[in-house]
XYZ file of C-alpha atoms in Angstrom:
672
model
C 0.000 0.000 0.000
C 1.550 3.265 -1.114
C -1.204 5.663 -0.031
C -1.713 6.178 -3.727
C 2.056 6.528 -4.126
C 2.268 9.610 -1.919
C 1.008 8.020 0.914
C 20.367 -14.645 18.708
C 22.679 -16.426 17.901
C 20.788 -17.850 15.005
C 22.094 -20.642 12.851
C 19.170 -21.234 10.577
C 19.704 -24.655 9.076
C 17.870 -26.408 6.290
C 17.069 -30.093 6.241
C 19.608 -31.788 4.003
C 20.650 -35.388 3.443
C 23.194 -36.680 5.942
C 26.388 -38.525 5.314
C 27.133 -41.927 6.769
C 28.838 -40.227 9.669
C 25.560 -38.512 10.577
C 27.149 -35.092 10.801
C 24.332 -33.093 9.181
C 20.741 -32.499 10.132
C 18.461 -34.944 8.300
C 18.531 -38.709 7.945
C 16.426 -41.477 6.407
C 16.863 -44.785 8.206
C 17.432 -47.373 5.471
C 17.082 -50.980 6.695
C 13.683 -52.075 8.286
C 11.184 -54.828 7.939
C 8.395 -52.675 6.661
C 9.137 -49.088 7.656
C 11.249 -46.051 6.836
C 11.893 -43.048 9.084
C 12.888 -39.577 7.898
C 14.300 -37.324 10.611
C 14.870 -33.648 9.680
C 16.126 -30.748 11.773
C 14.087 -27.764 10.542
C 15.820 -25.052 12.568
C 18.603 -24.702 15.107
C 19.748 -21.969 17.454
C 22.128 -21.794 20.403
C 21.036 -24.538 22.778
C 17.846 -25.412 20.924
C 16.465 -26.967 17.756
C 13.262 -28.053 16.042
C 12.786 -31.351 14.187
C 10.203 -33.210 12.092
C 9.885 -36.996 11.906
C 7.970 -38.919 9.222
C 7.304 -42.668 9.482
C 6.425 -44.502 6.241
C 4.737 -47.877 6.703
C 6.006 -50.319 4.053
C 4.569 -53.423 5.717
C 1.233 -54.579 7.115
C -1.301 -52.015 8.415
C -0.477 -50.628 11.865
C -3.102 -49.834 14.494
C -1.332 -48.047 17.309
C 2.344 -47.255 17.009
C 5.412 -46.543 19.077
C 8.671 -45.204 17.622
C 11.921 -45.499 19.554
C 15.432 -44.184 19.024
C 18.505 -43.075 20.940
C 20.142 -39.631 20.944
C 23.918 -39.805 20.665
C 24.893 -36.435 22.159
C 22.590 -35.903 25.125
C 19.792 -34.062 23.277
C 16.510 -33.678 25.154
C 12.979 -33.226 23.792
C 11.219 -30.318 25.472
C 7.942 -30.157 23.516
C 6.288 -32.550 21.029
C 3.139 -32.381 18.901
C 1.085 -35.084 17.131
C 2.168 -37.685 19.671
C 3.235 -38.394 23.232
C 6.874 -38.564 24.261
C 8.780 -40.168 27.086
C 12.547 -39.992 27.481
C 14.923 -41.800 29.799
C 18.468 -40.617 29.324
C 19.273 -40.984 25.633
C 16.355 -43.348 24.951
C 13.269 -41.733 23.379
C 9.829 -43.263 22.853
C 7.089 -41.469 20.914
C 3.598 -42.993 20.780
C 0.671 -41.995 18.595
C -1.910 -39.318 19.341
C -5.615 -40.172 19.380
C -6.101 -39.233 15.724
C -3.028 -40.763 14.060
C -2.677 -44.254 15.485
C -3.531 -46.063 12.231
C -0.940 -46.274 9.448
C -2.163 -48.317 6.463
C 0.236 -50.006 4.090
C 1.828 -47.261 2.009
C 0.700 -44.585 4.457
C 2.734 -42.375 6.720
C 2.470 -40.398 9.913
C 4.420 -37.387 11.082
C 5.160 -35.547 14.287
C 7.417 -32.688 15.297
C 9.240 -31.480 18.377
C 11.482 -28.845 19.886
C 14.568 -29.931 21.803
C 17.756 -28.825 23.501
C 21.391 -29.662 22.761
C 24.786 -28.728 24.153
C 28.026 -29.441 22.314
C 26.614 -31.048 19.154
C 23.354 -32.182 17.591
C 23.872 -35.312 15.427
C 20.834 -37.004 13.938
C 19.823 -40.434 15.267
C 20.870 -43.255 12.960
C 18.486 -46.075 13.951
C 14.746 -46.200 14.640
C 12.321 -48.979 15.596
C 8.575 -49.045 14.938
C 6.693 -51.202 17.458
C 9.968 -52.892 18.285
C 10.991 -53.640 14.670
C 14.046 -51.824 13.323
C 13.204 -49.613 10.343
C 15.388 -50.394 7.336
C 13.546 -48.536 4.585
C 12.565 -51.673 2.667
C 9.326 -53.653 2.488
C 9.074 -57.162 3.943
C 9.086 -60.088 1.515
C 5.779 -60.401 -0.302
C 4.704 -56.808 0.167
C 4.329 -54.579 -2.905
C 7.402 -52.434 -3.509
C 5.233 -49.492 -4.486
C 2.266 -49.400 -2.104
C -0.865 -47.579 -3.218
C -1.278 -44.019 -1.988
C -3.467 -43.401 0.995
C -4.855 -40.392 2.808
C -3.178 -39.842 6.139
C -3.061 -36.917 8.544
C -0.456 -34.347 7.441
C 2.611 -33.417 9.438
C 2.131 -30.337 11.591
C 5.489 -28.950 10.511
C 6.304 -29.216 6.799
C 10.024 -29.882 6.262
C 11.604 -26.606 5.127
C 12.958 -27.888 1.830
C 10.072 -30.228 1.040
C 6.568 -28.913 0.371
C 3.880 -29.973 2.822
C 1.486 -32.774 1.888
C -1.761 -31.935 0.149
C -3.942 -34.289 2.201
C -6.539 -32.703 4.501
C -5.841 -32.163 8.199
C -7.127 -34.649 10.770
C -10.836 -34.500 11.494
C -10.107 -34.663 15.215
C -9.776 -31.074 16.503
C -6.314 -30.022 17.680
C -5.721 -29.373 21.364
C -7.559 -26.358 22.723
C -5.401 -23.245 23.066
C -4.970 -21.498 26.367
C -3.815 -18.055 27.402
C -3.927 -14.883 25.339
C -1.716 -12.747 23.119
C -1.143 -8.993 23.078
C -1.239 -6.672 20.075
C 0.841 -5.783 18.221
C 1.401 -9.475 17.739
C 4.893 -8.655 16.460
C 6.440 -5.244 17.092
C 8.621 -4.950 14.014
C 8.066 -3.191 10.695
C 6.297 -5.724 8.437
C 3.749 -3.887 6.291
C 1.440 -4.779 3.383
C 0.829 -8.211 4.827
C -0.146 -11.289 2.846
C -0.822 -14.309 5.046
C -1.838 -17.901 4.314
C -1.666 -21.408 5.757
C -0.163 -24.617 4.382
C -0.946 -27.597 6.604
C -0.142 -26.436 10.116
C 2.350 -23.762 9.063
C 1.435 -20.097 8.521
C 3.379 -17.854 6.163
C 3.557 -14.064 6.101
C 4.939 -11.925 3.265
C 5.653 -8.188 3.546
C 6.962 -5.127 1.693
C 10.606 -4.054 1.772
C 10.817 -1.173 -0.729
C 14.518 -0.601 -1.563
C 15.954 -3.206 0.821
C 17.518 -6.366 -0.626
C 16.757 -9.262 -0.622
C 13.107 -8.314 -0.915
C 9.724 -9.641 0.212
C 10.632 -11.327 3.520
C 8.795 -14.491 4.551
C 7.896 -15.176 8.170
C 6.646 -18.512 9.496
C 4.495 -19.438 12.495
C 2.600 -22.412 13.842
C 0.250 -20.508 16.133
C -0.253 -17.065 14.436
C 1.415 -15.418 17.444
C 5.055 -16.536 17.514
C 6.855 -15.778 14.238
C 10.299 -16.558 12.859
C 12.255 -15.450 9.804
C 12.136 -18.058 7.022
C 13.466 -16.464 3.822
C 12.872 -13.950 1.024
C 10.890 -14.331 -2.207
C 13.049 -11.886 -4.189
C 16.741 -12.799 -3.810
C 17.983 -9.594 -5.447
C 16.350 -6.419 -6.743
C 17.570 -6.837 -10.323
C 15.200 -4.211 -11.741
C 17.779 -1.641 -12.877
C 21.026 0.008 -11.812
C 19.342 2.387 -9.361
C 18.782 -0.597 -7.059
C 22.572 -1.021 -6.974
C 23.217 2.548 -5.707
C 25.228 2.937 -8.887
C 24.909 6.628 -9.734
C 21.287 6.816 -8.580
C 19.122 5.404 -5.812
C 15.795 3.608 -5.427
C 14.698 4.806 -2.010
C 10.954 4.049 -1.507
C 10.773 2.194 -4.836
C 11.062 -1.573 -5.166
C 8.894 -4.126 -3.339
C 5.504 -2.744 -2.323
C 2.265 -4.558 -1.543
C 2.744 -7.862 -3.338
C 1.104 -11.286 -3.331
C 2.214 -14.697 -2.137
C 0.410 -18.038 -2.048
C 0.893 -21.794 -2.259
C -0.300 -24.099 -5.030
C -0.990 -27.665 -3.932
C -1.098 -29.175 -7.420
C 2.646 -28.703 -7.949
C 3.783 -28.131 -4.352
C 5.036 -24.653 -5.236
C 5.015 -21.234 -3.587
C 4.400 -18.205 -5.826
C 5.166 -14.525 -5.275
C 4.278 -11.706 -7.639
C 4.586 -7.943 -7.462
C 4.559 -4.826 -9.613
C 7.803 -2.824 -9.568
C 8.134 0.837 -10.593
C 4.510 1.008 -11.819
C 5.698 -0.913 -14.823
C 5.750 -4.697 -14.930
C 4.758 -7.549 -12.665
C 7.470 -10.052 -11.789
C 6.600 -13.630 -10.847
C 8.861 -15.747 -8.626
C 8.412 -19.335 -7.452
C 10.035 -21.970 -5.254
C 9.180 -25.312 -3.690
C 10.652 -24.047 -0.399
C 10.116 -20.729 1.348
C 13.689 -20.783 2.610
C 15.597 -21.016 -0.662
C 15.398 -21.758 -4.371
C 13.410 -18.670 -5.371
C 13.726 -17.781 -9.066
C 12.011 -15.298 -11.330
C 9.951 -17.416 -13.729
C 8.187 -14.655 -15.648
C 7.650 -10.939 -16.175
C 4.132 -9.879 -17.141
C 3.811 -6.635 -19.090
C 1.048 -5.305 -16.842
C 1.239 -3.673 -13.435
C -0.763 -5.680 -10.898
C -0.804 -2.809 -8.408
C -1.300 -3.976 -4.788
C -2.019 -7.530 -5.868
C -3.735 -10.462 -4.178
C -3.272 -14.019 -5.475
C -5.983 -16.718 -5.322
C -5.484 -20.360 -6.282
C -9.047 -21.533 -6.931
C -10.474 -24.969 -6.148
C -9.945 -25.992 -9.795
C -6.283 -24.857 -9.584
C -6.849 -21.705 -11.684
C -4.762 -18.755 -10.507
C -6.409 -15.324 -10.267
C -4.983 -11.928 -9.295
C -7.058 -9.066 -7.859
C -5.401 -5.648 -8.119
C -5.823 -1.924 -8.663
C -6.354 1.447 -7.048
C -10.042 2.412 -6.837
C -10.682 0.679 -10.183
C -10.337 -2.956 -9.136
C -9.542 -5.623 -11.719
C -9.137 -9.391 -11.786
C -6.642 -11.188 -14.027
C -6.600 -14.890 -14.818
C -3.147 -16.411 -15.210
C -2.080 -19.229 -17.489
C -1.857 -22.760 -16.149
C 1.863 -22.313 -15.415
C 1.319 -18.918 -13.750
C 3.658 -17.149 -16.152
C 1.337 -15.149 -18.412
C -1.970 -13.343 -18.366
C -4.920 -15.076 -20.004
C -7.583 -12.482 -19.251
C -8.012 -9.253 -17.303
C -11.227 -7.429 -16.527
C -12.244 -4.513 -14.334
C -14.729 -5.838 -11.790
C -15.437 -2.900 -9.476
C -15.313 0.894 -9.384
C -15.022 2.418 -5.917
C -17.831 4.878 -5.113
C -16.693 8.467 -4.674
C -18.271 8.441 -1.210
C -15.691 5.838 -0.137
C -12.668 7.386 -1.841
C -9.646 5.203 -2.555
C -9.565 1.421 -2.213
C -6.405 -0.616 -2.790
C -4.272 -3.297 -1.132
C -6.236 -6.203 -2.627
C -6.271 -9.712 -1.172
C -8.303 -12.455 -2.893
C -10.149 -15.340 -1.177
C -12.787 -17.979 -1.755
C -15.101 -19.250 0.978
C -18.164 -21.474 0.651
C -18.373 -20.844 -3.082
C -18.136 -17.044 -2.822
C -15.217 -14.868 -3.946
C -13.963 -12.055 -1.705
C -11.650 -9.153 -2.529
C -10.300 -7.605 0.676
C -9.498 -3.908 0.195
C -8.137 -1.088 2.326
C -9.041 2.581 2.427
C -5.670 4.119 3.290
C -5.054 4.530 6.112
C -8.208 4.271 8.196
C -10.648 1.778 6.694
C -11.221 -1.727 5.417
C -13.828 -2.901 2.888
C -14.681 -6.214 1.271
C -16.219 -7.183 -2.072
C -18.236 -10.405 -2.527
C -19.358 -12.254 -5.655
C -20.321 -15.714 -6.901
C -17.770 -15.377 -9.745
C -14.143 -14.199 -9.776
C -15.086 -11.681 -12.486
C -18.096 -10.303 -10.624
C -20.400 -8.541 -10.291
C -19.322 -7.653 -6.758
C -21.180 -6.207 -3.789
C -19.298 -4.047 -1.266
C -19.504 -3.762 2.512
C -17.544 -1.768 5.059
C -15.554 -3.828 7.540
C -14.120 -1.002 9.630
C -13.666 2.758 9.503
C -11.695 4.794 12.039
C -11.710 1.883 14.458
C -9.578 2.602 17.549
C -6.403 0.551 17.412
C -4.536 -1.493 20.015
C -1.324 0.594 20.123
C -1.227 3.793 22.141
C -0.450 6.630 19.740
C -0.737 4.352 16.710
C -3.143 4.452 13.785
C -6.196 2.497 12.666
C -5.614 -1.208 11.909
C -6.099 -1.782 8.173
C -4.903 -3.607 5.032
C -3.299 -7.016 5.569
C -5.173 -10.259 5.004
C -7.366 -13.093 6.245
C -6.384 -16.638 7.140
C -8.307 -19.714 8.253
C -6.854 -21.983 10.921
C -6.888 -25.762 10.692
C -9.782 -25.837 13.171
C -11.929 -23.626 10.914
C -11.606 -20.243 12.644
C -10.715 -17.091 10.709
C -8.354 -14.284 11.678
C -7.439 -10.894 10.252
C -3.804 -9.787 10.349
C -3.724 -6.036 9.695
C -1.008 -3.492 10.235
C -0.992 -0.333 12.331
C 0.886 2.844 11.412
C 3.254 3.189 14.363
C 5.984 5.615 13.285
C 8.879 6.119 13.838
C 9.039 2.321 14.067
C 7.029 1.673 10.918
C 3.908 -0.401 10.317
C 3.429 -3.296 12.708
C 0.983 -6.246 12.603
C -2.114 -6.636 14.761
C -4.284 -9.773 14.890
C -8.028 -10.138 15.556
C -10.606 -12.942 15.167
C -13.197 -12.804 12.378
C -16.847 -13.862 12.553
C -19.041 -14.506 9.503
C -22.641 -13.381 9.195
C -25.329 -15.851 8.147
C -25.232 -14.426 4.627
C -21.455 -14.744 4.347
C -19.893 -11.390 5.279
C -16.841 -11.038 7.562
C -16.962 -9.066 10.802
C -14.130 -8.230 13.215
C -14.502 -9.322 16.829
C -14.005 -6.054 18.689
C -13.468 -5.269 22.353
C -15.648 -2.376 23.498
C -15.939 -1.209 19.907
C -12.173 -1.232 19.332
C -9.555 -3.584 17.985
C -8.600 -5.597 21.048
C -5.326 -5.005 22.819
C -5.431 -8.756 23.503
C -7.418 -11.826 22.479
C -7.380 -15.545 23.376
C -4.650 -17.456 21.589
C -5.879 -18.878 18.267
C -3.930 -22.139 18.703
C -1.704 -23.850 21.238
C 1.463 -21.792 21.324
C 4.609 -23.221 19.826
C 8.075 -21.712 20.188
C 10.090 -20.789 17.104
C 13.494 -19.205 16.531
C 13.682 -15.823 18.271
C 13.608 -12.783 15.995
C 16.156 -10.935 18.127
C 19.154 -11.970 20.195
C 22.883 -12.319 19.696
C 24.225 -13.282 16.270
C 27.918 -14.136 15.912
C 27.572 -14.788 12.161
C 28.429 -18.493 12.284
C 28.907 -20.411 9.068
C 29.230 -18.701 5.709
C 25.798 -17.171 5.045
C 23.691 -14.352 6.444
C 20.465 -15.166 8.245
C 17.135 -14.027 6.742
C 16.723 -11.406 9.480
C 19.041 -9.081 7.542
C 18.499 -6.948 4.429
C 20.922 -4.637 2.634
C 20.241 -0.996 1.858
C 19.833 -1.542 -1.917
C 21.636 -4.438 -3.584
C 25.070 -5.181 -2.146
C 28.310 -5.548 -4.029
C 28.726 -9.252 -3.334
C 32.466 -9.109 -3.973
C 32.903 -6.811 -0.971
C 31.421 -8.806 1.898
C 31.661 -12.300 3.360
C 30.581 -14.330 6.366
C 32.933 -16.712 8.135
C 32.318 -16.646 11.877
C 31.947 -12.898 11.564
C 30.721 -10.436 8.949
C 33.583 -8.894 6.958
C 32.691 -5.647 5.188
C 35.223 -4.371 2.685
C 34.740 -0.779 1.591
C 32.541 -0.805 -1.523
C 31.996 2.929 -2.111
C 34.097 6.073 -1.983
C 31.709 8.712 -0.630
C 31.040 11.047 2.268
C 27.326 10.177 2.193
C 25.907 7.314 4.250
C 22.874 7.188 1.935
C 25.120 6.440 -1.046
C 27.336 3.887 0.682
C 26.855 0.359 -0.631
C 26.799 -2.712 1.620
C 25.026 -1.167 4.575
C 23.398 -4.130 6.311
C 20.114 -3.446 8.128
C 17.992 -5.110 10.786
C 14.504 -4.106 11.913
C 14.176 -2.543 15.351
C 12.214 -4.399 18.027
C 9.588 -2.203 19.655
C 8.583 -0.479 21.742
C 12.235 0.017 22.773
C 15.339 -2.047 22.156
C 19.106 -1.836 22.115
C 21.498 -2.935 19.373
C 25.144 -3.628 20.159
C 27.823 -4.631 17.681
C 31.357 -5.791 18.357
C 33.514 -4.242 15.647
C 37.038 -5.239 14.679
C 38.460 -2.102 13.044
C 42.085 -3.255 12.833
C 42.051 -3.520 9.023
C 40.470 -0.134 8.285
C 42.439 2.310 6.136
C 42.806 6.065 6.234
C 39.550 7.760 5.281
C 37.361 4.783 6.193
C 34.179 5.103 8.261
C 32.575 2.076 9.942
C 29.896 1.731 12.576
C 26.278 1.379 13.650
C 23.539 3.726 12.448
C 19.909 4.606 12.969
C 18.892 4.583 9.317
C 15.962 6.420 7.769
C 15.422 9.773 6.032
C 16.831 11.464 9.166
C 19.788 9.482 10.473
C 22.758 9.375 12.827
C 25.580 6.959 13.628
C 28.283 6.001 16.044
C 31.454 4.465 14.663
C 35.143 4.539 13.950
C 36.929 7.131 11.820
C 40.449 6.384 10.675
C 42.449 9.383 9.475
C 46.202 9.940 9.229
C 46.922 6.610 10.886
C 44.824 7.382 13.976
C 41.492 5.912 15.050
C 38.698 7.811 16.770
C 35.225 6.794 17.884
C 32.731 9.485 16.848
C 29.014 10.207 16.942
C 27.647 11.878 13.783
C 24.156 13.428 13.655
C 21.986 15.477 11.267
C 22.173 13.185 8.220
C 19.079 14.064 6.203
C 17.142 13.579 2.970
C 14.518 15.676 1.229
C 11.114 14.448 0.039
C 12.658 13.175 -3.211
C 15.165 11.118 -1.195
C 18.150 13.223 -2.192
C 20.734 13.831 0.520
C 20.484 17.316 1.996
C 23.085 16.932 4.772
C 25.850 14.342 5.167
C 26.001 14.954 8.917
C 28.022 16.689 11.571
C 30.457 15.109 14.001
C 29.041 15.880 17.437
C 31.638 14.238 19.668
C 34.654 11.922 19.486
C 37.463 10.254 21.405
C 40.760 8.581 20.527
C 40.774 4.769 20.639
C 43.280 1.956 20.137
C 43.419 -1.804 20.307
C 41.515 -2.690 17.142
C 38.194 -3.687 18.753
C 35.223 -1.683 20.011
C 31.616 -2.227 21.020
C 29.086 0.247 19.596
C 25.562 0.618 20.956
C 22.299 2.340 20.006
C 19.240 2.422 22.255
C 16.080 3.192 20.240
C 12.651 4.252 21.464
C 10.221 3.635 18.572
C 6.920 4.093 20.387
C 4.463 5.921 18.094
C 4.605 9.672 18.420
C 6.837 12.709 18.245
C 10.014 13.341 20.189
C 11.174 9.705 20.380
C 14.941 9.417 20.548
C 17.881 7.148 19.904
C 20.990 7.381 22.084
C 24.536 6.279 21.324
C 27.355 4.804 23.406
C 30.537 2.733 23.104
C 32.760 0.425 25.099
C 36.374 -0.709 24.814
C 35.867 -3.834 26.937
C 32.316 -4.933 26.069
C 31.072 -4.237 29.593
C 31.411 -0.584 30.513
C 29.682 1.761 28.061
C 30.213 5.502 27.706
C 27.572 7.806 26.172
C 28.765 9.766 23.169
C 27.282 12.758 21.384
C 23.647 13.793 21.550
C 20.379 11.983 20.906
C 18.811 11.606 17.466
C 15.191 12.753 17.553
C 13.367 10.300 15.329
C 11.256 11.426 12.388
C 7.733 9.991 12.689
C 6.370 11.076 9.288
C 5.034 8.333 7.016
C 6.161 9.170 3.420
C 9.387 7.153 3.697
C 7.053 4.233 4.543
C 9.688 1.970 6.069
C 10.418 2.565 9.743
C 13.806 3.149 11.320
C 16.345 0.337 11.130
C 19.660 -0.456 12.702
C 22.345 -0.313 9.995
C 25.931 -1.587 9.975
C 28.220 0.126 7.453
C 31.793 0.490 6.237
C 32.630 2.983 3.496
C 35.672 4.857 2.241
C 36.089 8.580 1.817
C 39.505 8.349 0.097
C 40.128 4.983 -1.600
C 38.862 1.405 -1.510
C 40.851 -1.391 0.087
C 40.055 -1.244 3.788
C 37.745 -3.546 5.721
C 36.083 -4.038 9.085
C 34.658 -7.167 10.703
C 31.486 -7.342 12.773
C 32.084 -10.084 15.345
C 28.564 -9.987 16.782
C 25.241 -8.204 16.418
C 23.030 -8.309 19.502
C 19.493 -6.906 19.907
C 17.984 -6.869 23.376
C 14.823 -5.484 24.966
C 14.389 -4.092 28.485
């Protein structure tokens, strides 16, 4: 939604095949009289991990099952779903739940769990089903290719394998308890598209000029969310996205569409860029493998993607004049497009389309920026459509924030519906708020309000399930960046690397932070949070500038300046842009101090509660423990036209010549 264009230490791992030594995170046990077990670690963080287990029955039908194995490195299961677990030392026994005890020949059953680990986390190498070791082969006399059967789906689809297309169990899941508070996630994730695949929920958002674009979040309870990936690996839409002589601030990825197609187990993302063309990306995994498969020579402005019951793909889009396009069977071209609705002048502007089908009726979910929500309903995707108001000027759940609007609807596996909107909450950005939806007898959605307002809290939609934290301490293990990061414009990939630390070589000669390539950003956790980086500046060269910034159209930073062979820590304020996103001030050094030793800790404390006068404060440490305030506070700009909220940004640029570098040893975000 563009308001009509003016308007941890995380080691995210993917499930991959293991070697005979069992050193990686997924394994298929190959050697059983009638069964095969696939064990996959879906995510891992310091001290914890999540895993999915699938049991394929290759022998006689099973009525009631028990799966046993032994952990080799002292791992412990802390929470399990779709079964019951008992553990004695290394020995683990998982028995069936009430709804998944039967496994016919050729069928399978799945369960998932969260666990803890210490020094290592090897996958188990041997499993037994009802006391019989699983070898992955059928017993003599059984068919080698058993007929397919409908079985309950796993609650956690493996990250690199699409979830099954079979329906969920008819037995209701466990009843949730407790409640959640809005905003359900206090980070800047606007223009929400949300949908469910099996027991996993996915959330796509806008990123404008940040790269990679279109982040994907994942949840299993609609309340706890984790980073999963990006749909657009690189903004390859022109040189301005490379900060190569021009910039693309506030262009790029706006309100776009994402959905899942069961017929080919594929996720699709599409979005219009620069009011010009619509780019279509697809992957069989949300975490990786995204490729552009097509460019359509039409702008599907603020698009919503529907995969109909007959597998036809439709796109609803437009500003005030709402259209529906039908895509080809492969999703790569447009077959037909037709205007289906013209917004009455009494309503004003409608945009931000999302497209749904429920009980035979088609719904186009539309926002009136930035204070209303409307819905269209028809018996055909091409209309005619009726319109009803869903909300207008409804009080929101965030003190000082705006009216919840835009976003999308999602149905849980137990049949309930929820609306995930966003709330304008600058200077932090636009943050998501969740509310239950009721349906009238004639098929119109209504928000469950609390005293006429969007509730500050509601009962949990589902039993809560922990996921990887979205903040914490990251020491950049391995050789790749986690999906929690995005670059300011496309990076120069020859000038950065990860290898137990983030090494940033200077990629630009400039005095302007807004023109410096390879500035790595992270969203700020609200309402207040603190970012601290440990910076190794020993390989900087004269003229280099490296540090930690508060990045938006009014910015400031704390960092290291190296000039004439000497290093100083400085705080620079008053870095500004105009309304066309041209730099108007490259900043003023407010305070500084001489430093030595090659390592420093830089810190920014940010208050992003909605309203005016919020501030960010800067400090540093030479030992990682004792911090000294430096300079003055940055008063945060809370205007909306930049759209994206403030971010923490890590940078290293040259003012004289390329060749220097700096290494970020850790990036830590904490809350009070």
